Structure formats: C-alpha cells, structure tokens
mmCIF file of C-alpha atoms in Angstrom:
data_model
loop_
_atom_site.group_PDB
_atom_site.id
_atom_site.type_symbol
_atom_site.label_atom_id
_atom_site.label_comp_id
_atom_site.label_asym_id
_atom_site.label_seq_id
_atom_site.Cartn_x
_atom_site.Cartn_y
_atom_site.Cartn_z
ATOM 1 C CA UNK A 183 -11.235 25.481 0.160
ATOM 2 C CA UNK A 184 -11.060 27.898 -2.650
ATOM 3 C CA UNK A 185 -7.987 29.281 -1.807
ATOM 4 C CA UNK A 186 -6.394 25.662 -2.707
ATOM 5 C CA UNK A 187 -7.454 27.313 -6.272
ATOM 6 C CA UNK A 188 -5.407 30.366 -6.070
ATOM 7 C CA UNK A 189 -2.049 30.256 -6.496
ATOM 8 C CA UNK A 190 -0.052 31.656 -3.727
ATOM 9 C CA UNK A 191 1.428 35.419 -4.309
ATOM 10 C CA UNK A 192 4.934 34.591 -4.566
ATOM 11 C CA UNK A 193 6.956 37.227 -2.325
ATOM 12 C CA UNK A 194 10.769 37.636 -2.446
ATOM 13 C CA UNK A 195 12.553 39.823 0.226
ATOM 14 C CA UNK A 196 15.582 40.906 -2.132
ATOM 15 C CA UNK A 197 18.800 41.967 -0.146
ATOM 16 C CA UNK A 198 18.376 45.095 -1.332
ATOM 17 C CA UNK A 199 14.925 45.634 0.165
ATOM 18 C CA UNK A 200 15.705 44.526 3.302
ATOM 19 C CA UNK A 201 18.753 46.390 3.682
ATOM 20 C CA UNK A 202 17.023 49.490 2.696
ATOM 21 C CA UNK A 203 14.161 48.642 5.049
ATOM 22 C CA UNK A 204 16.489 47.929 7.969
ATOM 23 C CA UNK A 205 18.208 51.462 7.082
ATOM 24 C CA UNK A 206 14.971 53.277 7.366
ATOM 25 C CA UNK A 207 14.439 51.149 10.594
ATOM 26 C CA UNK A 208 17.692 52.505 11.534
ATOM 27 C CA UNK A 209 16.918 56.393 11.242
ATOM 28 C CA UNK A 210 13.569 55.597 12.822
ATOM 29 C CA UNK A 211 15.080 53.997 16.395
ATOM 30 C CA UNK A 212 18.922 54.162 15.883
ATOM 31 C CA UNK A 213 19.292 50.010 17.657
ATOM 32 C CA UNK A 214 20.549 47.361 15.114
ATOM 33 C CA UNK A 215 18.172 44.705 17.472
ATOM 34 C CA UNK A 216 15.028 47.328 17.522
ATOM 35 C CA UNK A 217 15.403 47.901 13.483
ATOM 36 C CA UNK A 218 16.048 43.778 12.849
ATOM 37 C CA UNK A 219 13.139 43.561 14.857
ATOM 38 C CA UNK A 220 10.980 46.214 13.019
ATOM 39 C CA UNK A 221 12.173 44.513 9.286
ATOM 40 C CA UNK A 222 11.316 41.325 10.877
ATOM 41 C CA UNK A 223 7.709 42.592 11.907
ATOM 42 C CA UNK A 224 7.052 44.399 8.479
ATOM 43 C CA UNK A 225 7.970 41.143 6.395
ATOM 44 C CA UNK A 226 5.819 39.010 8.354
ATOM 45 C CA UNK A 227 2.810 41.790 7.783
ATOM 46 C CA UNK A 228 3.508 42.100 3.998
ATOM 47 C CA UNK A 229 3.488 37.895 3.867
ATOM 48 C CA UNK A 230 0.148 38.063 5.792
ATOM 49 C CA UNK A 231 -0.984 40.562 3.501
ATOM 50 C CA UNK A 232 -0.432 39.236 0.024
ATOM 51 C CA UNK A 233 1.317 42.467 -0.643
ATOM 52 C CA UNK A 234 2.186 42.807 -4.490
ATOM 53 C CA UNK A 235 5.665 42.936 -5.394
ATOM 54 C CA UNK A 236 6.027 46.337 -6.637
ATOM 55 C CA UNK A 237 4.127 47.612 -3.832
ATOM 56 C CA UNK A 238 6.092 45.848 -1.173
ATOM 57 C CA UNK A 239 9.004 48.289 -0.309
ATOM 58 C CA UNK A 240 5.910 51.851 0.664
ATOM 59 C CA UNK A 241 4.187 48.973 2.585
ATOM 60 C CA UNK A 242 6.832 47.592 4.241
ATOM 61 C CA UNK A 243 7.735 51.257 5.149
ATOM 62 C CA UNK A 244 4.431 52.434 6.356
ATOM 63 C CA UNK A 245 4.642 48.868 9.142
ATOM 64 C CA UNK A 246 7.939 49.693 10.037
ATOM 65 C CA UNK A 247 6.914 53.286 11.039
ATOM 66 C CA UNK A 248 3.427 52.593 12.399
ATOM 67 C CA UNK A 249 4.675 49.858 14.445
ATOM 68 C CA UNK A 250 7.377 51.853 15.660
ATOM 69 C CA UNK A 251 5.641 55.077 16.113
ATOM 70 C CA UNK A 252 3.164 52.779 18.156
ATOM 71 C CA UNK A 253 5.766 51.593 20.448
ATOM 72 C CA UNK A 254 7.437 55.201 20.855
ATOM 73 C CA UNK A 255 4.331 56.476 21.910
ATOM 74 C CA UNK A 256 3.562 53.196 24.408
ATOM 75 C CA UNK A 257 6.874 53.778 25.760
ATOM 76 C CA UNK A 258 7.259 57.662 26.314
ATOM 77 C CA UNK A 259 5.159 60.226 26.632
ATOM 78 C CA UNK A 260 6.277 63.293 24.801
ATOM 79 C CA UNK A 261 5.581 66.596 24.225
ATOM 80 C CA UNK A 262 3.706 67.346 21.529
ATOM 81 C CA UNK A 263 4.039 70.601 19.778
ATOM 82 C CA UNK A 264 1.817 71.657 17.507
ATOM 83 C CA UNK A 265 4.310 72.680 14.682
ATOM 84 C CA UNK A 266 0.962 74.107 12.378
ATOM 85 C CA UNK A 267 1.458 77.160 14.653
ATOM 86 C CA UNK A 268 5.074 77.080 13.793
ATOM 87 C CA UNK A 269 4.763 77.103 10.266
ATOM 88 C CA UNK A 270 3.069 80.513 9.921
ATOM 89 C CA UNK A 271 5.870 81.403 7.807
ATOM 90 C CA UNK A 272 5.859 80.064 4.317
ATOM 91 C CA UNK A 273 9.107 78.513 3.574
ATOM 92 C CA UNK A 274 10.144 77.908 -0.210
ATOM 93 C CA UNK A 275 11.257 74.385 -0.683
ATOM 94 C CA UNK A 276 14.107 75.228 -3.208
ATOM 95 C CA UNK A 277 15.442 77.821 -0.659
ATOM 96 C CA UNK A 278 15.420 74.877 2.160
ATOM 97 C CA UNK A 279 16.922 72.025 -0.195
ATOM 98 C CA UNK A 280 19.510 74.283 -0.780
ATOM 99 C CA UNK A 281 20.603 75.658 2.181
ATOM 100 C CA UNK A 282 20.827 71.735 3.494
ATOM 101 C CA UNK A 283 22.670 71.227 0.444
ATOM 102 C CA UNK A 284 25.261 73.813 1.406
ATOM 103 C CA UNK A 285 26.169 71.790 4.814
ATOM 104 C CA UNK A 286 29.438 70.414 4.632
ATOM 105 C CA UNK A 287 30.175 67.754 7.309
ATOM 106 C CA UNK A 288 32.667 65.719 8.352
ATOM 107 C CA UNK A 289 32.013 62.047 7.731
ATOM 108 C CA UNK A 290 33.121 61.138 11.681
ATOM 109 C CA UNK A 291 30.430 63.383 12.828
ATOM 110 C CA UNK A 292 27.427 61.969 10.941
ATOM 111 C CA UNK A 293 26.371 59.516 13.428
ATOM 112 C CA UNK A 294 27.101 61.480 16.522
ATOM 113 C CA UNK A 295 25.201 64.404 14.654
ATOM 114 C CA UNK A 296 22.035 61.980 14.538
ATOM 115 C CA UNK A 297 22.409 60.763 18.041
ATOM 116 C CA UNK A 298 21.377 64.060 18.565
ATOM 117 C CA UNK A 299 18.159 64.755 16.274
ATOM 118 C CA UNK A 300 14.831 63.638 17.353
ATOM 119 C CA UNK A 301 12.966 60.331 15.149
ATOM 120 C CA UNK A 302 10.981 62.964 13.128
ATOM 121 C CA UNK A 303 14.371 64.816 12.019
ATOM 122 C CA UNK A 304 16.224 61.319 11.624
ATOM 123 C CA UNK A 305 13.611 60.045 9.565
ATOM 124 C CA UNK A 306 13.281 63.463 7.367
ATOM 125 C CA UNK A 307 16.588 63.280 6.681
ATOM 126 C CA UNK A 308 17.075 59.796 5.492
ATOM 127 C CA UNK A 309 14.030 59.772 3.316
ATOM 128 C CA UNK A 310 15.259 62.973 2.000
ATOM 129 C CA UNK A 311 19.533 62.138 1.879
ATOM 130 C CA UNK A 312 18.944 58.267 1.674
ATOM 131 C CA UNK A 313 15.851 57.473 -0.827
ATOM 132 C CA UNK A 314 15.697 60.524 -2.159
ATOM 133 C CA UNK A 315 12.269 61.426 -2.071
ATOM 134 C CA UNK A 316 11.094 65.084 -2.722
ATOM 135 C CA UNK A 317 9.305 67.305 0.218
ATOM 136 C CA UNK A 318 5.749 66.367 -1.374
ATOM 137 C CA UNK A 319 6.759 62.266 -1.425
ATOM 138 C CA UNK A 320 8.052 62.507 2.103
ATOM 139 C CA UNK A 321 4.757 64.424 3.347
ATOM 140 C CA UNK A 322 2.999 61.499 1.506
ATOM 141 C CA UNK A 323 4.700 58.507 3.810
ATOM 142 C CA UNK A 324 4.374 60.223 6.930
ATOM 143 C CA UNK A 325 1.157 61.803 6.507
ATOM 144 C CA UNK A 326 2.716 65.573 7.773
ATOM 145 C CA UNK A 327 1.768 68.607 5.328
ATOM 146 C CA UNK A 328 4.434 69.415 3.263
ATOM 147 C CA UNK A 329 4.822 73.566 4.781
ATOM 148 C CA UNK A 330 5.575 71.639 7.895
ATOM 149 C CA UNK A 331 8.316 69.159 6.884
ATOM 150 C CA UNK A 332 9.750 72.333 5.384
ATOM 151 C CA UNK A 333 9.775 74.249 8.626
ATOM 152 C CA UNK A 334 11.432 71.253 10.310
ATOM 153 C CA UNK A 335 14.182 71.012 7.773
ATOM 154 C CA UNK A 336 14.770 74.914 8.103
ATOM 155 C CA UNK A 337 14.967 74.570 12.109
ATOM 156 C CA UNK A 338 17.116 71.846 11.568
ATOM 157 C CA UNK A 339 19.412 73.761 9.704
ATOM 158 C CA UNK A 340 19.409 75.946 12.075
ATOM 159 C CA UNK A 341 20.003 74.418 15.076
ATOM 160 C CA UNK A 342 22.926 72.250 13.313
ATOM 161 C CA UNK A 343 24.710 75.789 13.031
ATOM 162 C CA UNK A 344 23.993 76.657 16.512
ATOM 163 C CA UNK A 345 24.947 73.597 18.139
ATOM 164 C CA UNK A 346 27.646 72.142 16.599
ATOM 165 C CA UNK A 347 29.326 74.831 14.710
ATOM 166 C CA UNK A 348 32.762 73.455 14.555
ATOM 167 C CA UNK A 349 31.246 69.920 13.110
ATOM 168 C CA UNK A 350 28.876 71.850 10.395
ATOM 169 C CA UNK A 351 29.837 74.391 8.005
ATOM 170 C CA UNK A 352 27.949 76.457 5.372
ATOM 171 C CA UNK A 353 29.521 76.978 2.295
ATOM 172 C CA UNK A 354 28.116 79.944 -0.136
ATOM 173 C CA UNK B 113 32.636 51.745 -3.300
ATOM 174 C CA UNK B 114 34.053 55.368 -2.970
ATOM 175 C CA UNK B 115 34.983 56.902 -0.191
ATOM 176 C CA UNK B 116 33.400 60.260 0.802
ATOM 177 C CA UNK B 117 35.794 62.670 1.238
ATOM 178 C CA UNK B 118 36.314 64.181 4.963
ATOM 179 C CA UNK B 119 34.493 67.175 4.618
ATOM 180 C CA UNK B 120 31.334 66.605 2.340
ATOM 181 C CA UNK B 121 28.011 67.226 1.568
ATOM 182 C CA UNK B 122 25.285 66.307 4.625
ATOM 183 C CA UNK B 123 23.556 64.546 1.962
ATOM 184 C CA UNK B 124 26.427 62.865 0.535
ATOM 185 C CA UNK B 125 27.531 62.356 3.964
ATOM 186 C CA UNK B 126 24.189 60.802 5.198
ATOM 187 C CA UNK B 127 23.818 58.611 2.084
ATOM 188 C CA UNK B 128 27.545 56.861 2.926
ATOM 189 C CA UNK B 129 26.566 56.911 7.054
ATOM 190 C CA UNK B 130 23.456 54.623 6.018
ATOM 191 C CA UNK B 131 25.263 52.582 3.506
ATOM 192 C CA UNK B 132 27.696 50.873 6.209
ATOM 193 C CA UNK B 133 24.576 50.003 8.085
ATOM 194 C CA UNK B 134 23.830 46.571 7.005
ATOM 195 C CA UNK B 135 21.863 43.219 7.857
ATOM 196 C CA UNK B 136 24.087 40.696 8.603
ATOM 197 C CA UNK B 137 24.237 37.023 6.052
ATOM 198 C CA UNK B 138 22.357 35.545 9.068
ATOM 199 C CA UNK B 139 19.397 38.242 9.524
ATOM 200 C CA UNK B 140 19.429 38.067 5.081
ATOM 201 C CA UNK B 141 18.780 34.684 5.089
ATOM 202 C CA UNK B 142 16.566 34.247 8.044
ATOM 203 C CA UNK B 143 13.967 36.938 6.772
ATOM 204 C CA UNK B 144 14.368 35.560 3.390
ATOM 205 C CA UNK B 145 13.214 32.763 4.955
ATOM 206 C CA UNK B 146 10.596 33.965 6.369
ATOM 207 C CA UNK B 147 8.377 34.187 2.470
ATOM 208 C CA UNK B 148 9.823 30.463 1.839
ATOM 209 C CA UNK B 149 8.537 29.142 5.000
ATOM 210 C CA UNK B 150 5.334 31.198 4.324
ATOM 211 C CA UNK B 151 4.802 29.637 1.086
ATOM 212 C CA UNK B 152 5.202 25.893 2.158
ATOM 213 C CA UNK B 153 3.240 26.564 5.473
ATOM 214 C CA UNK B 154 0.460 27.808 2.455
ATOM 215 C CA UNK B 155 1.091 24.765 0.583
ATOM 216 C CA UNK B 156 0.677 22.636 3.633
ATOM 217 C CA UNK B 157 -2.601 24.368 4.963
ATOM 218 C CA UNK B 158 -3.917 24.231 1.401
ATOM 219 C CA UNK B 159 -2.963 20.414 1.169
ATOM 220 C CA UNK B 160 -4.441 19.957 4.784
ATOM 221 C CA UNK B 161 -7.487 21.916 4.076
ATOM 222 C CA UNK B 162 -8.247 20.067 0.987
ATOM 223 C CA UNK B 163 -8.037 16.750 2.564
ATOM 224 C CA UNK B 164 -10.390 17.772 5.210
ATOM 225 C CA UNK B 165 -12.644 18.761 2.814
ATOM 226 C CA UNK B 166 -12.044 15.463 0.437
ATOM 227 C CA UNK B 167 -13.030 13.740 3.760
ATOM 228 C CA UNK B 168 -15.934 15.723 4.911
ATOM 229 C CA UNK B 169 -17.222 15.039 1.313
ATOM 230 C CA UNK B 170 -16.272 11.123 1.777
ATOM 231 C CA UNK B 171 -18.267 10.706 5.253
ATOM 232 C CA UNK B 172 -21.052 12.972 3.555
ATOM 233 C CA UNK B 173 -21.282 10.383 1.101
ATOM 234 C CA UNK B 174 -20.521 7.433 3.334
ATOM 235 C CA UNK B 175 -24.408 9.101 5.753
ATOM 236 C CA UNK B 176 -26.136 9.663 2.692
ATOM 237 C CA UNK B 177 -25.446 5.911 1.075
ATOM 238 C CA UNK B 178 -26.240 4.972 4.501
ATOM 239 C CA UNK B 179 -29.371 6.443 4.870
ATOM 240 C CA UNK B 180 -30.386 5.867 1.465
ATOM 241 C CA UNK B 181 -29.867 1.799 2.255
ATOM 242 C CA UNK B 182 -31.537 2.081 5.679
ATOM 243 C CA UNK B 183 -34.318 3.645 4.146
ATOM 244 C CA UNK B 184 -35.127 1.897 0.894
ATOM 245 C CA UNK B 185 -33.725 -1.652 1.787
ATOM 246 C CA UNK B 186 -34.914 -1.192 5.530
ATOM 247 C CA UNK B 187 -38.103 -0.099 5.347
ATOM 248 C CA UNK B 188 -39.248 -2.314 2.705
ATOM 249 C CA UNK B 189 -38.493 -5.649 4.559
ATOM 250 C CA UNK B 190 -41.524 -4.197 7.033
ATOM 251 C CA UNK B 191 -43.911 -3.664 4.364
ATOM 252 C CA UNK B 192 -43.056 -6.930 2.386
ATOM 253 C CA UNK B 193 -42.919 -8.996 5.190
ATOM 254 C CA UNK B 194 -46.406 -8.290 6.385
ATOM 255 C CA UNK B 195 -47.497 -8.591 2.912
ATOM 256 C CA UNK B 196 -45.952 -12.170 2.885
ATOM 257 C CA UNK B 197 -47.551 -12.843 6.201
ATOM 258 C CA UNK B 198 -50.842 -11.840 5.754
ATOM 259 C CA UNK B 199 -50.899 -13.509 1.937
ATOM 260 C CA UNK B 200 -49.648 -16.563 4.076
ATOM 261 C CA UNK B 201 -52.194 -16.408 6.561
ATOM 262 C CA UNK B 202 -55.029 -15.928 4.153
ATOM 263 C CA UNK B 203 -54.864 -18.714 2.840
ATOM 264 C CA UNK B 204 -55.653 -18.369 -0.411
ATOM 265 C CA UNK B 205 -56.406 -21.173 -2.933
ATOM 266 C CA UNK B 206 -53.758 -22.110 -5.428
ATOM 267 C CA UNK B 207 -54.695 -21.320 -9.108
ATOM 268 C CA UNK B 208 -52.410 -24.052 -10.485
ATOM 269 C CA UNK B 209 -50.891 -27.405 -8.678
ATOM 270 C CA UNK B 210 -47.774 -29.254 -9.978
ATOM 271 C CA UNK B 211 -44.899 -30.620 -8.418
ATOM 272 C CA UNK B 212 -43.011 -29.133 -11.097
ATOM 273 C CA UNK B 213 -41.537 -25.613 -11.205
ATOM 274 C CA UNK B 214 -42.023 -25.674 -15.020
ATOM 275 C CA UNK B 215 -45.517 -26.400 -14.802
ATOM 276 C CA UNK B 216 -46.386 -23.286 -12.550
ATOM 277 C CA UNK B 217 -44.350 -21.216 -14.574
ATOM 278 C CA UNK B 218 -46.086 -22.327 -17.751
ATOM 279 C CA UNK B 219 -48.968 -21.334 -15.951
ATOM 280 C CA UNK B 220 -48.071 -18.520 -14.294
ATOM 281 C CA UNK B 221 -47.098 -16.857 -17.935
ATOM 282 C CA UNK B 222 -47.738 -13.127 -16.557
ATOM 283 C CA UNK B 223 -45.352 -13.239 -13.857
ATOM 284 C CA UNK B 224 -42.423 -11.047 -16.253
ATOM 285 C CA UNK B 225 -39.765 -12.980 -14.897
ATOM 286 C CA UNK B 226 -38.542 -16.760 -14.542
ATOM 287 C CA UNK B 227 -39.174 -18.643 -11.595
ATOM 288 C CA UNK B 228 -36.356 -20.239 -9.850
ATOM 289 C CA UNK B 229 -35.206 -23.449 -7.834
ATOM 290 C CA UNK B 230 -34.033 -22.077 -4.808
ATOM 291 C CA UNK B 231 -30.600 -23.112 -3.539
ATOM 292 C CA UNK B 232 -31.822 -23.188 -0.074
ATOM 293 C CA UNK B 233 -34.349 -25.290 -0.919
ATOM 294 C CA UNK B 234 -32.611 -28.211 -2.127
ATOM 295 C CA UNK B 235 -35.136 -30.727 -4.607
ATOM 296 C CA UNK B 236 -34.371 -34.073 -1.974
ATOM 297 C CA UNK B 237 -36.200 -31.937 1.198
ATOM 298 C CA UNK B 238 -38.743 -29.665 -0.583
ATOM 299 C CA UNK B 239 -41.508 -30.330 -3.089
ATOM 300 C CA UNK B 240 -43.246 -27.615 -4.985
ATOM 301 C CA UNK B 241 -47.421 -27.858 -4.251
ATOM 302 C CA UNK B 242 -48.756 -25.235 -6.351
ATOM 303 C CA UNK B 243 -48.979 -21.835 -7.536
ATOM 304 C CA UNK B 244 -50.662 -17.997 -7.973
ATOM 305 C CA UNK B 245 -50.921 -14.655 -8.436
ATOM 306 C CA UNK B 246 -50.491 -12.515 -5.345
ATOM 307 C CA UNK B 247 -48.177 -8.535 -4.815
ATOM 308 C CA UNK B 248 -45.829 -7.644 -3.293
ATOM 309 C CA UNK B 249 -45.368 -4.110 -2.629
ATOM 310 C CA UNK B 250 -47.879 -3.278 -5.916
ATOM 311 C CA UNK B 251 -45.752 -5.542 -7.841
ATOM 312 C CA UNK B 252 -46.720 -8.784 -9.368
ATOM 313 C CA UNK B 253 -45.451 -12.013 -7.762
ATOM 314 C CA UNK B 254 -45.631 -15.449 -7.590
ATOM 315 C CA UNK B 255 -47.182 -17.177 -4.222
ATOM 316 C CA UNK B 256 -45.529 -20.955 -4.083
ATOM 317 C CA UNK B 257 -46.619 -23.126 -1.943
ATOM 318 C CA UNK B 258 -43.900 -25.788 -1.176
ATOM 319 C CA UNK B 259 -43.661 -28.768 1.269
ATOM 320 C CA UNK B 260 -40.612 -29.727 3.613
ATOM 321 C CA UNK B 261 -40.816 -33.728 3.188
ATOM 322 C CA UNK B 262 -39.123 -34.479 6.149
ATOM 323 C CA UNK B 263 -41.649 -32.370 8.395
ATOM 324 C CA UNK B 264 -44.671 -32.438 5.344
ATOM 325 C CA UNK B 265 -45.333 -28.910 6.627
ATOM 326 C CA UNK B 266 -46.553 -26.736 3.954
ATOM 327 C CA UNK B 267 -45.115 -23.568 3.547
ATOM 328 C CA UNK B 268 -45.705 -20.129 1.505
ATOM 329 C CA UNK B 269 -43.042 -19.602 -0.598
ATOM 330 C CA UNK B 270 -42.716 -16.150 -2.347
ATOM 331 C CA UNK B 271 -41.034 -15.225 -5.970
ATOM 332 C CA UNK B 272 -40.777 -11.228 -7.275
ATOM 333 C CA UNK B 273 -39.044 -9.049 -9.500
ATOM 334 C CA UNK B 274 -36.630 -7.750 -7.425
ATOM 335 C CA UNK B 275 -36.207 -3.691 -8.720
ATOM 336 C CA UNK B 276 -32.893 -2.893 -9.739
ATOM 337 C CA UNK B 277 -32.316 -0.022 -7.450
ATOM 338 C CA UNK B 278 -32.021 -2.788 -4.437
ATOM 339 C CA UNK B 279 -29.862 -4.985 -6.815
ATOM 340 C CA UNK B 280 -27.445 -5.984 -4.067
ATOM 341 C CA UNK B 281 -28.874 -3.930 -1.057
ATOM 342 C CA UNK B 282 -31.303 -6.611 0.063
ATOM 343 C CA UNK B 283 -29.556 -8.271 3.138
ATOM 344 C CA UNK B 284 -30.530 -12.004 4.071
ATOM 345 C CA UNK B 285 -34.019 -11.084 6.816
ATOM 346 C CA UNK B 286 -36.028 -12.942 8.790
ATOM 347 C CA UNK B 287 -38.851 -11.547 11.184
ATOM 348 C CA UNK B 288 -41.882 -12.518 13.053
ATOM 349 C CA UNK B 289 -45.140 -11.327 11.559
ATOM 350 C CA UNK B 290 -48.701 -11.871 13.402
ATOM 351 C CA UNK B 291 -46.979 -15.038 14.603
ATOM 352 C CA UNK B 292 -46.013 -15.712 11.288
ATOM 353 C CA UNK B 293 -41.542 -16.190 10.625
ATOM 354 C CA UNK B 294 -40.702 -14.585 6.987
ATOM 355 C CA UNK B 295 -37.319 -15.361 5.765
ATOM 356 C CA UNK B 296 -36.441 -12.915 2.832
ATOM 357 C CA UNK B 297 -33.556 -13.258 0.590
ATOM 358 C CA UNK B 298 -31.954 -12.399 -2.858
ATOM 359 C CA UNK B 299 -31.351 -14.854 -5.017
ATOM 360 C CA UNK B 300 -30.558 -14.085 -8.861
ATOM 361 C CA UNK B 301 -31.950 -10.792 -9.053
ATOM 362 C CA UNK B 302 -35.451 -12.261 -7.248
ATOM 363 C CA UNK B 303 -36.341 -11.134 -4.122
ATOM 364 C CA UNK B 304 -37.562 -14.398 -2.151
ATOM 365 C CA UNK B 305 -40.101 -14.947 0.700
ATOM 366 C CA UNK B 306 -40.614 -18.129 2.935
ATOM 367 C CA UNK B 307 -42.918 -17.895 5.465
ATOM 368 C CA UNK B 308 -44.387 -20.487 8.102
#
C-alpha cells in the first residue's frame, strides 16, 4: 500500500544505451538474436530493480554478462585454465596498450578476426577499443585481476601475429 | 560518419566494426517500451492495490458498524424486555391515575423528558389509566398503564429516554417474555414498551 506513496523511478532506455548494450552483447556471443535477447533480459532486470539512471548502463552490463556467462557455462563445458599460473610474468600495462596500439588491420578482417577469439578476448577488446575503459576499469566489470587481463592482451597480441600474419601488421 | 581507412589501427578498427552493429527501429522501440509498459503496469497495480485496500477498509468498517449495532441495539432489547416484563408482571400500583397524558406528566415531573401520545396508539382505541416511576436499564422511566377500549384489556405501557448513541439503531421488536409479548419501538427519540 505504501508504495502507492512513492513515486515510480522513472527509467528511460536512450538509443544510445541500448545500442551500446546490444554492442557489448555482441562481443560477448557474436548472434544479433542471442545479444537482442541479452539487452532484452538486462532491461527487464534494471526495470525490476529500480535501477537509478546514472547507474543503469554498469548494471545493465554486469546482467548482460552474468546472464550470458550463465548460459555459456549451462551450455558447454570448457576448459578452464588457470591463467594466475600464467601470469608469473609481470607485464607493464603501457608496454601492452602500446604494442595493441601498433596493430594495423584491415577493416574487412575485423569481424573474421573476432570469429576467431574466444568471449573473454572479444569482450577485452571491446571494453578496451569500444568504451574505452582502462586495464584497472575493465578488471573492475569482470571481476579478473588486472596482471591477468594484461597477460591475455599480450597473448593476444601474440597469437594475432602468429595466426594471421598477412591480416595483422606491426608498425614500429 | 568517417570512414576508417583500409589499413588502420585495431582500435580504430574495432571501434568502426562495433559501430555498424545496430538495434533495429523495431527492437528501439520495443525495449523502449518495455520502461513505458513498466510504468503503467506500476500505475495500474498501485491503482488496483489501493482499491483493495480502500475496500478491505470499507468491509472493515461495514463488520465493525455491524457488530457494534448487534451488540448495543441487540443485546439491549433482551435486558429491557425482561425488565418490561417482569415490571408488567409485578404488578405494581400506580402512583398517579388520569385519563390524561398531561396529568401523569404533571405528576410524573422527574421523568427528564416529555411524555408522548403514541401514534400507534391512536386516542379513539386506547385510554391512558395511570402512571409511575419504574427503570429501565438503570434509567428512569415512566410505567403507563393504558386500556384497549375495544378489548378493555389493560396493558403496561412503557416511556424512556432513549440514549443518543441508539438514536436510530433501535429496530421495531417484539418478543415473548415469561409468557409475557413486549413490543418495543422508537418513537421521537423515546424508546417505547407495550407489554400484555
């Protein structure tokens, strides 16, 4: 009865946010109809929720991964490597940014480029390329240490060199 | 929007790959939707939810005046009417006797309230024999005693205050007493008694 009281949280899905949503959706599953579905999911949580305004778009985010995540996992069983042991190595963020900065790439090959990453490299990437967060922001929203998200962007260099060396140069 | 060259940036590159991926005008609108729908469907459950409670608060009301009538106008019929019964079956002698109404209330100057001329008890058929003192319910009242010509039965005829809380509540009543019928009414603001 008291909630006849409150005034209902006015929410408003902007184009913008739900293009930028569905893009994120995108990296995360690569299917227009899976990443609709995901946006779909997320607004429908955030309405539930109450979810302030200015909180709405890391919210949304967080559903779209944990839902997916949830159904990746119901669907396949993969391998899971513990990349802690991997990251023995310190790797110097500046030294990673950059050498990802130095990839040139032909705009054809993008998507056929991504076909071929796995969702945690799709997702690095467009968080990092896309919405621009830094390595700490990124290791904030996916709840991975930061030394690790590091390692995975220098492997990923790497094995973009190995494997598709006419599609990826380096530039000094 | 410009173009990325051929050979660009991965960054540059990735941020023009995601650009081109868009929600169609159909998916906009239909998740937009989805907060409009979400705040009418609130409106509507509010709206709903507040009429349930307006009536839950109506029927509340609606038991509690009916057990407040049940219990103050019900239960005091019982008590008065044995009152009136067992006055009537007493016996009791008159203190004053006058075929005239004015003449027992001159004498019955305690009584706090004016004694009436029943409508139901039209002057042609009934003539007043006398009057006293009696209680009804620990109130002061007047015991009539009043004679049908037709029949020339005498019968106890009963006159009190009638307290304002059952202004109204007091239904028309008649029950059977120790063989003795008691017919109770209201009649302006006096609660009235005949019993034979």
């Amino acid at each position: 009865m008291f909630n006849f009281f409150r005034p209902a949280k006015k929410i408003d899905f902007s184009k913008m946010l739900l293009n930028d949503l569905y893009r994120y959706a995108l990296s995360l599953c690569q299917q227009s109809d899976q990443a609709y579905d995901l946006v779909q999911s997320s607004c429908e949580k955030a309405l539930k929720q109450g979810t302030e305004q200015d909180k709405l778009k890391p919210f949304m985010m967080t559903c779209i991964r944990n839902e997916y995540f949830d159904l990746f996992r119901r669907a396949k069983l993969s391998l899971v490597i513990d990349e802690k042991l991997q990251d023995e190595q310190l790797v110097n963020e500046q030294h990673v940014i950059q050498q990802l900065d130095s990839i040139m790439i032909n705009k054809q090959h993008v998507s056929l480029v991504l076909k071929t990453l796995s969702i945690d490299e799709r997702e690095l990437l467009f968080l990092w390329a896309v919405e621009g967060f830094s390595m700490q922001e990124i290791a904030l929203q996916t709840n991975i240490a930061r030394g690790t998200l590091l390692s995975r962007l220098s492997r990923l260099k790497k094995r973009l060199q190995n494997d598709f060396p006419h599609l990826v140069r380096e530039v000094s | 929007m410009k173009t990325p060259e051929k050979n660009a940036p991965l960054k540059q590159n990735l941020q023009a790959h995601y650009e081109t991926q868009c929600l169609s005008e159909h998916q906009l609108e239909k998740l937009q939707n989805l907060a409009t729908d979400n705040t009418v469907d609130k409106n509507t459950s509010n709206n709903k939810s507040t009429m349930r409670s307006l009536l839950a608060v109506a029927a509340s009301a609606l038991l509690a005046i009916s057990i407040y009538v049940v219990n103050f106008t019900g239960l005091n019929y019982g008590d008065i009417s044995k009152e009136i019964a067992y006055n009537h079956n007493s016996q009791m002698q008159m203190e004053v006797f006058s075929e005239s109404i004015d003449d027992i209330q001159s004498h019955l100057n305690r009584l706090g309230f004016s004694l009436i001329e029943s409508a139901f008890l039209t002057g042609d058929d009934w003539e007043f024999v006398g009057g006293r003192y009696c209680s009804i319910s620990g109130k002061i009242a007047a015991q009539l005693q009043i004679k049908n010509l037709d029949t020339s039965k005498i019968y106890t005829y009963y006159q009190a205050k009638l307290p304002d809380q059952f202004f109204n509540l007091i239904q028309d009543k008649e029950v059977s007493v120790d063989g003795v019928k008691v017919k109770m009414w209201q009649e302006n603001g006096l609660l009235m008694g005949l019993a034979k």
